[in-house]
Short mmCIF file of C-alpha atoms and ligand atoms in Angstrom, two decimals:
data_model
loop_
_atom_site.label_atom_id
_atom_site.label_comp_id
_atom_site.label_asym_id
_atom_site.label_seq_id
_atom_site.Cartn_x
_atom_site.Cartn_y
_atom_site.Cartn_z
CA MET A 1 -37.80 -22.47 -55.58
CA ALA A 2 -34.91 -23.54 -53.89
CA LYS A 3 -33.15 -20.63 -55.10
CA GLN A 4 -35.51 -18.09 -54.26
CA ASP A 5 -35.56 -19.12 -50.94
CA GLY A 6 -31.79 -19.67 -50.14
CA SER A 7 -31.80 -15.65 -51.61
CA SER A 8 -34.29 -14.48 -49.20
CA LYS A 9 -32.80 -16.25 -46.46
CA GLU A 10 -29.53 -14.64 -47.49
CA SER A 11 -31.26 -11.49 -47.62
CA ASP A 12 -32.70 -12.08 -44.00
CA ILE A 13 -29.14 -12.66 -42.54
CA LEU A 14 -27.84 -9.58 -44.34
CA ARG A 15 -30.44 -7.38 -42.76
CA ARG A 16 -30.08 -8.93 -39.41
CA GLU A 17 -26.40 -8.27 -39.60
CA ASN A 18 -26.96 -4.73 -40.73
CA GLU A 19 -29.45 -4.23 -38.14
CA GLU A 20 -26.58 -5.60 -35.48
CA LEU A 21 -24.10 -3.22 -36.83
CA ARG A 22 -26.44 -0.18 -36.56
CA ALA A 23 -27.18 -0.91 -32.97
CA ARG A 24 -23.43 -1.79 -32.31
CA LEU A 25 -22.62 1.43 -33.88
CA ALA A 26 -25.56 3.56 -32.18
CA ASN A 27 -23.77 2.25 -28.99
CA LEU A 28 -20.42 2.96 -30.12
CA SER A 29 -21.00 6.63 -30.43
CA GLU A 30 -23.12 6.68 -27.85
CA PHE A 31 -20.41 5.41 -25.81
CA LEU A 32 -17.37 7.86 -27.26
CA GLY A 33 -19.86 11.01 -26.76
CA MET A 34 -20.10 9.96 -22.78
CA VAL A 35 -16.21 9.46 -22.91
CA SER A 36 -15.32 12.48 -24.60
CA HIS A 37 -17.46 14.28 -21.69
CA GLU A 38 -16.00 12.22 -19.04
CA LEU A 39 -12.32 13.50 -20.51
CA ARG A 40 -13.71 17.34 -21.06
CA THR A 41 -14.64 17.73 -17.79
CA PRO A 42 -11.44 17.84 -16.24
CA LEU A 43 -9.52 18.92 -19.09
CA THR A 44 -12.08 22.20 -18.53
CA THR A 45 -11.24 22.35 -14.65
CA ILE A 46 -7.40 22.37 -15.83
CA LYS A 47 -7.89 24.38 -18.46
CA GLY A 48 -10.05 27.05 -16.49
CA SER A 49 -7.11 26.73 -13.88
CA THR A 50 -4.11 27.50 -15.75
CA ALA A 51 -5.95 30.75 -17.58
CA THR A 52 -6.75 32.18 -14.13
CA VAL A 53 -3.26 32.08 -12.81
CA LEU A 54 -1.60 33.27 -16.14
CA SER A 55 -4.48 36.00 -16.78
CA ASP A 56 -2.64 37.79 -13.87
CA PRO A 57 -0.19 36.18 -11.48
CA SER A 58 0.53 38.65 -9.55
CA VAL A 59 -3.32 38.67 -8.13
CA PHE A 60 -2.41 35.33 -6.42
CA ASP A 61 -0.30 34.85 -3.36
CA ALA A 62 2.11 31.54 -2.95
CA ALA A 63 -0.74 29.84 -1.19
CA GLU A 64 -3.47 30.44 -3.83
CA THR A 65 -1.34 29.43 -6.30
CA ARG A 66 -0.73 26.24 -4.82
CA GLN A 67 -4.07 25.35 -4.61
CA PHE A 68 -4.55 26.36 -8.23
CA PHE A 69 -1.56 23.52 -9.15
CA ARG A 70 -3.34 21.06 -6.49
CA ILE A 71 -6.54 21.33 -9.15
CA ILE A 72 -4.59 20.68 -12.03
CA ASP A 73 -2.58 17.82 -10.22
CA GLU A 74 -6.07 15.87 -9.06
CA GLN A 75 -7.80 16.79 -12.38
CA SER A 76 -4.64 15.24 -14.15
CA ASP A 77 -4.85 12.32 -12.10
CA VAL A 78 -8.55 11.41 -13.24
CA LEU A 79 -7.37 11.97 -16.83
CA ARG A 80 -4.62 9.59 -16.31
CA ASP A 81 -7.28 7.47 -14.40
CA LEU A 82 -9.83 7.73 -17.08
CA ILE A 83 -7.60 6.78 -19.96
CA ASN A 84 -5.93 3.78 -18.10
CA SER A 85 -9.54 2.56 -17.48
CA LEU A 86 -10.18 2.73 -21.31
CA LEU A 87 -7.17 1.05 -21.89
CA ASP A 88 -7.74 -1.80 -19.96
CA LEU A 89 -11.29 -1.93 -21.29
CA THR A 90 -9.88 -2.18 -25.06
CA ARG A 91 -7.57 -4.90 -23.90
CA ILE A 92 -10.27 -6.91 -21.70
CA GLU A 93 -12.96 -6.71 -24.98
CA ALA A 94 -9.95 -7.68 -27.68
CA GLY A 95 -9.50 -11.06 -25.14
CA ALA A 96 -6.19 -9.62 -24.54
CA LEU A 97 -5.60 -8.69 -20.73
CA SER A 98 -2.92 -10.63 -19.34
CA VAL A 99 -2.54 -11.40 -15.63
CA ASN A 100 0.40 -12.44 -14.09
CA PRO A 101 -0.94 -14.83 -11.07
CA GLU A 102 1.75 -15.83 -8.35
CA PRO A 103 0.85 -17.42 -4.88
CA THR A 104 -0.43 -14.46 -2.79
CA ASP A 105 -2.10 -13.74 0.79
CA VAL A 106 -5.25 -12.56 0.87
CA VAL A 107 -4.68 -11.20 4.13
CA PHE A 108 -1.78 -8.95 2.77
CA LEU A 109 -3.71 -7.85 -0.47
CA VAL A 110 -6.78 -6.87 1.83
CA ALA A 111 -4.46 -4.90 4.35
CA GLU A 112 -2.72 -3.17 1.23
CA ALA A 113 -5.86 -2.22 0.06
CA ARG A 114 -7.39 -1.25 3.15
CA ASN A 115 -4.30 1.18 4.08
CA ALA A 116 -4.43 3.08 0.40
CA PHE A 117 -8.33 3.43 0.54
CA LEU A 118 -7.72 5.05 4.45
CA ARG A 119 -4.99 7.18 2.99
CA GLY A 120 -7.27 8.52 0.33
CA GLY A 121 -9.28 10.30 3.70
CA SER A 122 -12.09 8.32 3.19
CA ARG A 123 -14.82 8.87 6.52
CA ASN A 124 -15.96 4.96 6.20
CA ASP A 125 -15.34 2.70 8.83
CA ILE A 126 -13.25 -0.65 7.38
CA GLN A 127 -14.19 -3.79 9.33
CA VAL A 128 -12.11 -6.43 7.94
CA GLU A 129 -13.09 -10.40 8.66
CA LEU A 130 -10.86 -12.76 6.73
CA GLU A 131 -11.30 -16.88 7.49
CA SER A 132 -7.88 -18.24 7.81
CA GLY A 133 -7.08 -19.93 4.37
CA PRO A 134 -4.55 -21.09 1.86
CA GLN A 135 -2.82 -18.78 -0.50
CA ILE A 136 -4.56 -17.50 -3.64
CA GLU A 137 -2.87 -17.54 -7.53
CA ALA A 138 -3.39 -13.80 -7.72
CA ASP A 139 -2.02 -10.80 -9.93
CA ARG A 140 -0.93 -8.33 -7.12
CA PRO A 141 -1.80 -5.16 -8.37
CA ARG A 142 -4.68 -6.29 -10.60
CA ILE A 143 -6.45 -7.61 -7.74
CA LEU A 144 -5.61 -4.86 -5.70
CA GLN A 145 -7.17 -2.63 -8.64
CA VAL A 146 -10.33 -4.88 -8.04
CA LEU A 147 -10.33 -4.01 -4.49
CA ASN A 148 -9.53 -0.90 -5.04
CA ASN A 149 -12.72 -0.42 -6.82
CA LEU A 150 -15.03 -2.12 -5.16
CA LEU A 151 -14.15 -0.29 -2.03
CA SER A 152 -14.25 3.14 -3.78
CA ASN A 153 -17.75 2.09 -5.01
CA ALA A 154 -19.19 1.07 -1.58
CA SER A 155 -17.75 4.22 -0.40
CA LYS A 156 -19.26 6.52 -2.99
CA TYR A 157 -22.49 5.02 -2.72
CA SER A 158 -22.77 4.87 1.32
CA PRO A 159 -23.41 7.55 3.85
CA ASP A 160 -19.97 8.78 5.50
CA SER A 161 -18.76 6.87 8.17
CA SER A 162 -21.12 4.00 7.47
CA THR A 163 -19.53 0.48 7.64
CA ILE A 164 -17.59 -1.14 4.56
CA SER A 165 -16.61 -4.90 6.12
CA VAL A 166 -14.30 -7.15 3.73
CA THR A 167 -14.77 -10.68 4.39
CA SER A 168 -13.26 -13.64 2.82
CA THR A 169 -14.03 -17.46 3.17
CA HIS A 170 -12.81 -20.31 1.49
CA ARG A 171 -14.32 -23.16 -0.64
CA ASP A 172 -14.08 -25.51 -3.56
CA GLY A 173 -10.49 -24.68 -4.53
CA GLN A 174 -11.78 -20.98 -4.21
CA VAL A 175 -11.66 -18.29 -1.83
CA GLU A 176 -14.37 -15.68 -2.22
CA ILE A 177 -13.73 -12.09 -1.01
CA ALA A 178 -16.76 -9.91 -0.56
CA VAL A 179 -17.31 -6.14 0.03
CA THR A 180 -20.28 -5.30 1.82
CA ASP A 181 -21.55 -1.81 2.51
CA GLU A 182 -24.95 0.06 3.97
CA GLY A 183 -25.68 2.26 1.03
CA ARG A 184 -28.06 2.94 -1.27
CA GLY A 185 -27.98 -0.41 -2.63
CA ILE A 186 -29.13 -1.91 -6.25
CA SER A 187 -32.44 -2.23 -7.77
CA ALA A 188 -33.17 -5.62 -9.58
CA GLU A 189 -33.59 -3.91 -13.06
CA LYS A 190 -30.08 -2.30 -12.60
CA MET A 191 -28.26 -5.40 -11.68
CA PRO A 192 -27.91 -7.01 -15.29
CA GLN A 193 -26.15 -3.65 -16.63
CA LEU A 194 -23.57 -3.38 -13.25
CA PHE A 195 -20.95 -5.14 -14.91
CA THR A 196 -21.20 -3.70 -18.36
CA PRO A 197 -19.29 -0.86 -19.56
CA TYR A 198 -20.41 2.33 -19.48
CA SER A 199 -22.72 1.02 -16.98
CA ARG A 200 -23.56 4.08 -15.08
CA VAL A 201 -27.48 3.48 -14.06
CA ASP A 202 -29.22 6.72 -13.65
CA GLY A 203 -32.08 5.99 -11.53
CA ALA A 204 -34.14 8.80 -9.64
CA ASP A 205 -31.21 9.14 -7.44
CA GLY A 206 -29.20 9.83 -9.92
CA GLU A 207 -25.25 9.49 -10.07
CA ARG A 208 -25.18 13.61 -10.54
CA GLY A 209 -21.73 14.63 -8.43
CA VAL A 210 -20.86 11.35 -8.04
CA ALA A 211 -17.21 11.32 -9.73
CA GLY A 212 -16.74 7.74 -12.12
CA ALA A 213 -16.93 6.81 -15.80
CA GLY A 214 -19.05 3.61 -15.24
CA LEU A 215 -16.19 1.35 -16.28
CA GLY A 216 -14.82 -0.06 -12.87
CA LEU A 217 -17.15 -2.98 -12.61
CA ALA A 218 -16.65 -4.01 -16.30
CA ILE A 219 -13.01 -3.85 -15.70
CA CYS A 220 -13.07 -5.57 -12.15
CA LYS A 221 -15.17 -8.25 -14.34
CA GLY A 222 -12.59 -8.99 -16.90
CA ILE A 223 -9.65 -8.68 -14.34
CA VAL A 224 -11.61 -11.28 -12.20
CA GLU A 225 -12.17 -13.90 -15.07
CA ALA A 226 -8.46 -13.46 -16.39
CA HIS A 227 -7.74 -15.24 -13.22
CA GLY A 228 -10.74 -17.74 -13.61
CA GLY A 229 -12.92 -16.18 -10.99
CA ARG A 230 -16.61 -14.77 -11.01
CA ILE A 231 -17.87 -11.80 -9.74
CA TRP A 232 -21.72 -10.88 -8.55
CA VAL A 233 -23.37 -8.56 -6.62
CA GLU A 234 -26.12 -9.01 -4.47
CA SER A 235 -28.44 -6.28 -3.06
CA GLU A 236 -32.30 -6.54 -1.75
CA ARG A 237 -33.65 -3.80 -3.02
CA ASP A 238 -32.87 0.07 -3.35
CA GLY A 239 -31.71 1.66 0.29
CA SER A 240 -30.55 -1.89 1.58
CA GLY A 241 -26.76 -1.83 0.95
CA SER A 242 -24.80 -4.03 -1.47
CA ARG A 243 -22.64 -6.85 -1.52
CA PHE A 244 -20.09 -7.36 -4.32
CA THR A 245 -18.36 -11.42 -4.00
CA PHE A 246 -15.49 -12.24 -6.38
CA THR A 247 -13.58 -15.40 -6.23
CA ILE A 248 -10.00 -16.50 -6.87
CA PRO A 249 -8.60 -19.64 -7.37
CA VAL A 250 -6.50 -21.02 -4.56
CA SER A 251 -2.89 -21.30 -5.53
CA GLU A 252 -1.78 -25.23 -5.79
CA GLN A 253 2.09 -24.55 -5.64
CA ALA A 254 1.63 -22.68 -2.77
CA GLN A 255 -0.17 -25.17 -0.54
CA THR A 256 2.46 -28.05 -2.07
CA ASP A 257 5.71 -25.74 -1.66
CA ALA A 258 4.85 -22.11 -0.31
CA ALA A 259 8.62 -21.46 0.75
CA ASP A 260 9.61 -21.13 -2.74
CA SER A 261 8.41 -18.13 -3.69
CA GLY A 262 6.21 -15.00 -2.34
CA PHE A 263 4.90 -14.75 1.13
CA GLU A 264 4.00 -17.47 3.45
CA VAL A 265 2.88 -17.14 6.97
CA SER A 266 2.81 -20.15 9.53
CA ARG A 267 -1.08 -20.02 10.28
CA THR A 268 -0.91 -21.18 14.18
CA ARG A 269 0.19 -18.09 15.88
CA PRO A 270 0.31 -18.34 19.92
CA GLU A 271 -1.28 -15.53 20.92
CA ASP A 272 1.94 -13.81 22.58
CA SER A 273 4.69 -15.51 20.06
CA ALA A 274 6.44 -12.89 18.20
CA THR A 275 6.38 -12.51 14.40
CA ILE A 276 9.52 -13.23 12.62
CA LEU A 277 10.06 -12.12 8.93
CA ALA A 278 12.95 -13.55 7.22
CA ILE A 279 14.33 -12.32 3.96
CA ASP A 280 16.56 -15.01 1.81
CA ASP A 281 16.62 -15.90 -1.93
CA ASP A 282 17.64 -19.24 -0.96
CA PRO A 283 14.30 -21.61 -0.63
CA GLN A 284 16.08 -24.37 1.50
CA ILE A 285 17.14 -21.67 4.05
CA LEU A 286 13.63 -20.62 4.21
CA ARG A 287 12.50 -23.85 4.70
CA TYR A 288 15.52 -24.55 7.51
CA VAL A 289 14.20 -21.23 9.65
CA ARG A 290 10.40 -21.82 8.68
CA ASN A 291 10.88 -25.39 10.52
CA THR A 292 13.08 -24.27 13.14
CA LEU A 293 10.87 -21.13 13.93
CA THR A 294 7.92 -22.78 14.22
CA ASP A 295 8.94 -25.70 16.27
CA ALA A 296 10.00 -23.18 18.96
CA GLY A 297 6.75 -21.44 18.75
CA TYR A 298 7.20 -18.66 16.82
CA THR A 299 5.19 -17.04 13.93
CA TRP A 300 7.38 -16.91 10.56
CA MET A 301 6.79 -14.94 7.29
CA GLY A 302 9.27 -15.55 4.80
CA THR A 303 10.07 -13.73 1.57
CA GLY A 304 12.96 -14.18 -1.23
CA ASN A 305 12.41 -10.51 -2.61
CA PRO A 306 13.55 -7.22 -0.77
CA ASP A 307 11.18 -5.23 -3.12
CA GLU A 308 8.43 -6.66 -1.01
CA LEU A 309 9.95 -5.60 2.47
CA ILE A 310 8.79 -2.33 3.23
CA GLN A 311 5.18 -2.96 2.59
CA PHE A 312 5.49 -6.22 4.27
CA LEU A 313 7.09 -4.10 7.35
CA GLU A 314 4.10 -1.44 7.25
CA VAL A 315 1.37 -3.96 6.87
CA ARG A 316 2.92 -6.96 9.24
CA GLN A 317 4.80 -5.19 11.88
CA PRO A 318 7.16 -8.08 12.79
CA ASP A 319 8.91 -8.04 15.88
CA LEU A 320 12.31 -9.19 14.36
CA VAL A 321 13.76 -9.32 10.99
CA LEU A 322 16.35 -12.32 9.81
CA LEU A 323 17.92 -10.79 7.00
CA ASP A 324 20.24 -12.49 4.45
CA LEU A 325 23.16 -10.35 3.38
CA ILE A 326 23.48 -11.01 -0.25
CA LEU A 327 20.08 -11.02 -2.21
CA PRO A 328 19.40 -10.92 -5.47
CA GLY A 329 20.65 -7.62 -7.29
CA VAL A 330 21.05 -6.30 -4.04
CA SER A 331 23.42 -6.26 -1.08
CA GLY A 332 21.60 -6.60 2.37
CA PHE A 333 23.59 -3.39 3.78
CA ASP A 334 21.41 -1.60 1.21
CA VAL A 335 18.24 -3.63 2.54
CA MET A 336 19.21 -2.38 5.94
CA LYS A 337 19.39 1.38 5.25
CA ARG A 338 15.73 0.81 3.78
CA ILE A 339 14.50 -0.88 7.20
CA ARG A 340 16.23 1.79 9.01
CA GLN A 341 14.47 4.77 7.37
CA VAL A 342 11.25 3.24 8.26
CA SER A 343 11.30 1.25 11.60
CA THR A 344 13.63 0.05 14.48
CA VAL A 345 12.62 -3.49 14.21
CA PRO A 346 15.49 -5.69 15.44
CA VAL A 347 17.26 -6.98 12.97
CA ILE A 348 19.88 -10.17 12.72
CA PHE A 349 21.91 -10.85 9.59
CA LEU A 350 22.50 -14.63 8.13
CA SER A 351 25.34 -14.44 6.12
CA ALA A 352 27.97 -17.21 4.75
CA HIS A 353 30.83 -14.40 5.41
CA ASP A 354 32.44 -14.45 8.36
CA SER A 355 34.89 -11.80 7.82
CA GLU A 356 35.36 -8.87 10.72
CA GLU A 357 35.07 -6.17 7.97
CA HIS A 358 31.14 -7.79 7.45
CA VAL A 359 30.27 -8.32 11.16
CA VAL A 360 31.79 -4.88 12.03
CA GLN A 361 29.95 -3.17 9.02
CA ALA A 362 26.16 -4.93 9.86
CA LEU A 363 26.61 -3.97 13.72
CA ARG A 364 27.46 -0.17 12.57
CA MET A 365 24.66 0.04 10.70
CA GLY A 366 22.47 -0.55 13.82
CA ALA A 367 22.09 -4.90 12.82
CA ASP A 368 21.15 -6.36 16.70
CA ASP A 369 23.44 -9.43 15.77
CA TYR A 370 25.48 -11.11 12.96
CA ILE A 371 25.04 -15.19 12.26
CA VAL A 372 27.25 -16.95 9.94
CA LYS A 373 25.81 -19.83 8.06
CA PRO A 374 25.74 -22.53 8.55
CA PHE A 375 24.29 -22.43 12.16
CA SER A 376 22.21 -25.09 14.55
CA PRO A 377 18.62 -24.10 15.33
CA ASN A 378 19.58 -23.73 18.80
CA GLU A 379 21.75 -21.06 17.88
CA LEU A 380 19.33 -19.11 15.68
CA VAL A 381 16.73 -19.31 18.55
CA ALA A 382 18.95 -18.69 21.32
CA ARG A 383 19.88 -15.28 19.37
CA ILE A 384 16.75 -14.26 18.36
CA GLU A 385 15.54 -14.55 22.06
CA ALA A 386 18.63 -12.64 23.42
CA SER A 387 17.77 -9.77 20.53
CA LEU A 388 14.33 -9.84 21.60
CA ARG A 389 15.19 -9.25 25.32
CA LYS A 390 17.53 -6.55 24.76
CA ARG A 391 14.85 -4.99 22.80
CA ALA A 392 12.11 -5.53 25.37
CA VAL A 393 14.76 -4.06 28.09
CA PHE A 394 15.35 -1.05 25.53
CA ASP A 395 11.34 -0.55 24.87
CA HIS A 396 10.65 -0.26 28.68
CA THR A 397 13.35 2.32 29.23
CA GLU A 398 13.08 5.91 28.14
CA VAL A 399 11.94 5.06 24.62
CA HIS A 400 9.17 3.81 26.17
CA ARG A 401 8.15 7.42 27.67
CA PRO A 402 7.12 10.11 25.39
CA TYR A 403 8.97 12.99 25.07
CA ARG A 404 7.32 16.31 26.07
CA LEU A 405 8.68 19.90 25.45
CA GLY A 406 5.73 22.68 25.50
CA GLU A 407 3.20 22.06 23.65
CA LEU A 408 5.03 19.77 21.92
CA THR A 409 4.99 15.35 22.52
CA ILE A 410 6.55 13.03 20.70
CA ASP A 411 4.97 9.36 21.82
CA TYR A 412 7.52 6.48 20.48
CA MET A 413 5.57 3.89 20.83
CA GLU A 414 2.69 5.31 18.50
CA ARG A 415 5.01 6.93 16.56
CA GLY A 416 2.93 9.81 16.56
CA VAL A 417 4.38 13.51 16.71
CA THR A 418 1.43 16.22 18.35
CA VAL A 419 1.97 19.93 18.75
CA SER A 420 -0.91 21.31 20.95
CA ASP A 421 -2.94 18.05 20.52
CA SER A 422 -2.71 18.40 16.69
CA PRO A 423 -0.83 15.72 15.05
CA VAL A 424 1.77 16.81 12.70
CA HIS A 425 2.67 14.60 9.91
CA LEU A 426 6.30 13.70 9.07
CA THR A 427 7.82 11.87 6.34
CA ALA A 428 10.20 8.52 7.62
CA THR A 429 13.29 10.68 7.47
CA GLU A 430 11.73 13.81 8.97
CA TYR A 431 10.71 11.34 12.16
CA LYS A 432 13.98 9.63 12.42
CA LEU A 433 15.55 12.93 12.65
CA LEU A 434 13.37 14.34 15.56
CA PHE A 435 13.34 10.83 16.78
CA GLU A 436 17.70 10.77 16.80
CA LEU A 437 17.57 14.48 18.37
CA SER A 438 14.82 14.20 21.14
CA VAL A 439 16.24 10.56 22.41
CA ASN A 440 19.87 12.59 22.87
CA ALA A 441 18.20 15.63 24.18
CA GLY A 442 20.93 17.77 25.99
CA ARG A 443 23.35 16.71 23.94
CA VAL A 444 24.59 18.11 20.79
CA LEU A 445 24.34 16.28 17.60
CA THR A 446 27.00 17.22 14.74
CA HIS A 447 25.79 17.39 11.38
CA ASP A 448 28.13 14.38 10.63
CA GLN A 449 26.53 12.59 13.22
CA LEU A 450 22.87 13.20 12.00
CA LEU A 451 23.84 12.29 8.55
CA HIS A 452 25.01 8.95 9.82
CA ARG A 453 22.45 8.11 12.16
CA VAL A 454 19.45 9.64 9.84
CA TRP A 455 20.70 8.66 6.81
CA GLY A 456 22.90 5.44 7.12
CA PRO A 457 26.77 5.47 7.34
CA GLU A 458 27.25 4.92 3.73
CA TYR A 459 25.16 8.25 2.74
CA SER A 460 27.57 10.51 1.17
CA GLY A 461 25.56 13.77 2.00
CA SER A 462 26.76 17.33 3.69
CA ALA A 463 25.71 19.46 6.40
CA GLN A 464 23.34 21.12 4.18
CA LEU A 465 21.01 18.47 3.56
CA VAL A 466 20.52 18.25 7.63
CA ARG A 467 19.95 21.61 7.52
CA SER A 468 17.55 21.92 5.18
CA MET A 469 15.57 18.49 7.09
CA VAL A 470 15.54 20.82 10.09
CA LYS A 471 14.11 24.02 8.48
CA LYS A 472 11.50 21.43 6.85
CA VAL A 473 10.70 19.84 10.84
CA ARG A 474 10.51 23.53 12.33
CA ARG A 475 8.26 24.37 9.53
CA LYS A 476 5.80 21.28 10.61
CA LEU A 477 5.94 21.74 14.09
CA GLY A 478 5.17 25.35 13.34
CA GLU A 479 8.55 27.01 14.85
CA ASP A 480 10.25 29.83 13.37
CA GLY A 481 13.82 29.07 13.02
CA SER A 482 15.47 32.30 14.42
CA GLU A 483 13.87 31.61 17.57
CA PRO A 484 13.39 27.67 17.77
CA LYS A 485 11.11 26.42 21.15
CA TYR A 486 12.28 23.11 19.86
CA ILE A 487 15.51 22.33 17.90
CA MET A 488 18.15 24.80 18.95
CA THR A 489 20.97 25.33 16.67
CA GLN A 490 24.64 24.91 17.31
CA PRO A 491 26.25 27.21 14.75
CA ARG A 492 28.81 25.19 12.32
CA VAL A 493 28.32 22.18 14.71
CA GLY A 494 24.57 20.96 14.64
CA TYR A 495 21.39 20.64 16.37
CA MET A 496 20.36 20.01 20.25
CA MET A 497 17.19 19.56 21.44
CA ALA A 498 16.15 20.69 25.30
CA LYS A 499 15.73 17.61 27.83
CA PRO A 500 11.73 17.15 28.26
P1 ADP B 1 -18.69 4.04 -11.83
O1 ADP B 1 -18.94 4.12 -10.07
O2 ADP B 1 -17.50 4.99 -12.00
O3 ADP B 1 -20.13 4.74 -12.10
P2 ADP B 1 -19.07 1.52 -12.18
O4 ADP B 1 -18.83 0.64 -12.94
O5 ADP B 1 -17.77 1.34 -10.96
O6 ADP B 1 -18.60 3.04 -12.31
O7 ADP B 1 -20.10 1.18 -11.21
C1 ADP B 1 -21.26 1.52 -12.30
C2 ADP B 1 -22.82 1.78 -11.39
O8 ADP B 1 -22.73 0.63 -10.71
C3 ADP B 1 -22.42 2.62 -10.68
O9 ADP B 1 -22.94 4.15 -11.42
C4 ADP B 1 -23.25 2.77 -9.70
O10 ADP B 1 -24.99 2.90 -10.33
C5 ADP B 1 -23.64 0.98 -9.65
N1 ADP B 1 -22.92 0.82 -8.06
C6 ADP B 1 -21.46 0.06 -8.38
N2 ADP B 1 -21.21 -0.29 -7.00
C7 ADP B 1 -22.41 0.70 -6.23
C8 ADP B 1 -22.30 0.11 -4.70
N3 ADP B 1 -21.53 -0.21 -3.87
N4 ADP B 1 -23.78 0.61 -4.04
C9 ADP B 1 -24.68 1.53 -5.05
N5 ADP B 1 -24.42 1.45 -6.77
C10 ADP B 1 -23.44 0.43 -7.14
#
């Protein structure tokens, strides 16, 4: 009897396992079917575009051919993103998604996500309201991935030009970051499936025509949970907008010893105080500089990692940079060159070397000052004040006023260039070239002078580099090289712009 009970129990278990296995296989084959479809769609477009161009290349002019390449490029990105998402999902499901959290500034992360989103050409307005709070313990690229996904969903499922807001609050050792939209909302019955893979919820409004594979939120959940956080959604009903919120733990280390790594920002910024960015790999120097600057009423930001510099310059726009001459794996002079490619911010070198050679090289490269370590707090503050004063005088003289010649306007304060009121999008180097020529209007700048000023004195380029850059700028300004209106050629010497 007991034996009979045992065997019927066993067969019950086997039957259940069998059913579960069948259900999982059915899910798997449905999932594979959908993934294949998602892969096939961009592939079909790529094949279609190449087949069209190859069928008879002579039919298409350069612009049309470029348009086909653009389609191929975009669709390749769709394929790459989908494959990356599938790999992420596999890792998450296997419990093998690794994250490398480090103390991170929420303001910085959100600003970076917002910039990336706006660069993508979104028509939605983004409002950011962040509570000042401690740093979080985050794997930056991964949390950016979460923010990008939530922003992109908010935009995909909302009307154009509606507002998307990003807010943060700090409570119980966690920072809550929320992305709220004014879009179509999500009904209660759809909500439970949202964070499961392949959860595209086809309601009456469907997802047709909206790009996406239905993997994004499942990946966001995996990333947030790998950080020890949670993610959830609130939406009252269809049409009422949605709010996606996730939490990330506050960084303990950042609270106790913030100056040791990553960014730190002093939080008490008086309204009119200047913001100073210090780059130094020595935590003790960073701490010393921080104390000196905050005591003097400046807003201080510090990092030991020069790779983060450019983003920092773009996002935070400091008023002055203090730059260590010797950084891990890179010389301060190289960092200086990178700074000058994107910004005219005043730079003061901090260095243990007081050789004339170093001082001269630093000043020639465009540094505003050079301070030899060890230095006293009073000396540091006095030199910063002097550099800021000099810069203020400079900013309020010629460079303050826009350059205007015919239809061309260069607004130095805004770093904007327009021709007939239409914006001209220049790369950092193209802008630098136009800047140098226009602030020296009426004077010929030789090829060597331009190489030196635009690319930096160490750069070993040729006149040809200058010529091809001028060609690019002319093309963007819509001018004809044989009859230039803005940039005049001085054969075999260089270039000149007319006085405005
Ligand atoms: P995808 O957007 O690629 O379909 P996601 O996993 O990111 O995949 O989202 C899953 C589903 O959740 C979407 O298909 C959509 O139905 C719904 N959804 C996500 N975000 C929003 C939002 N902000 N508003 C309305 N619906 C949303």
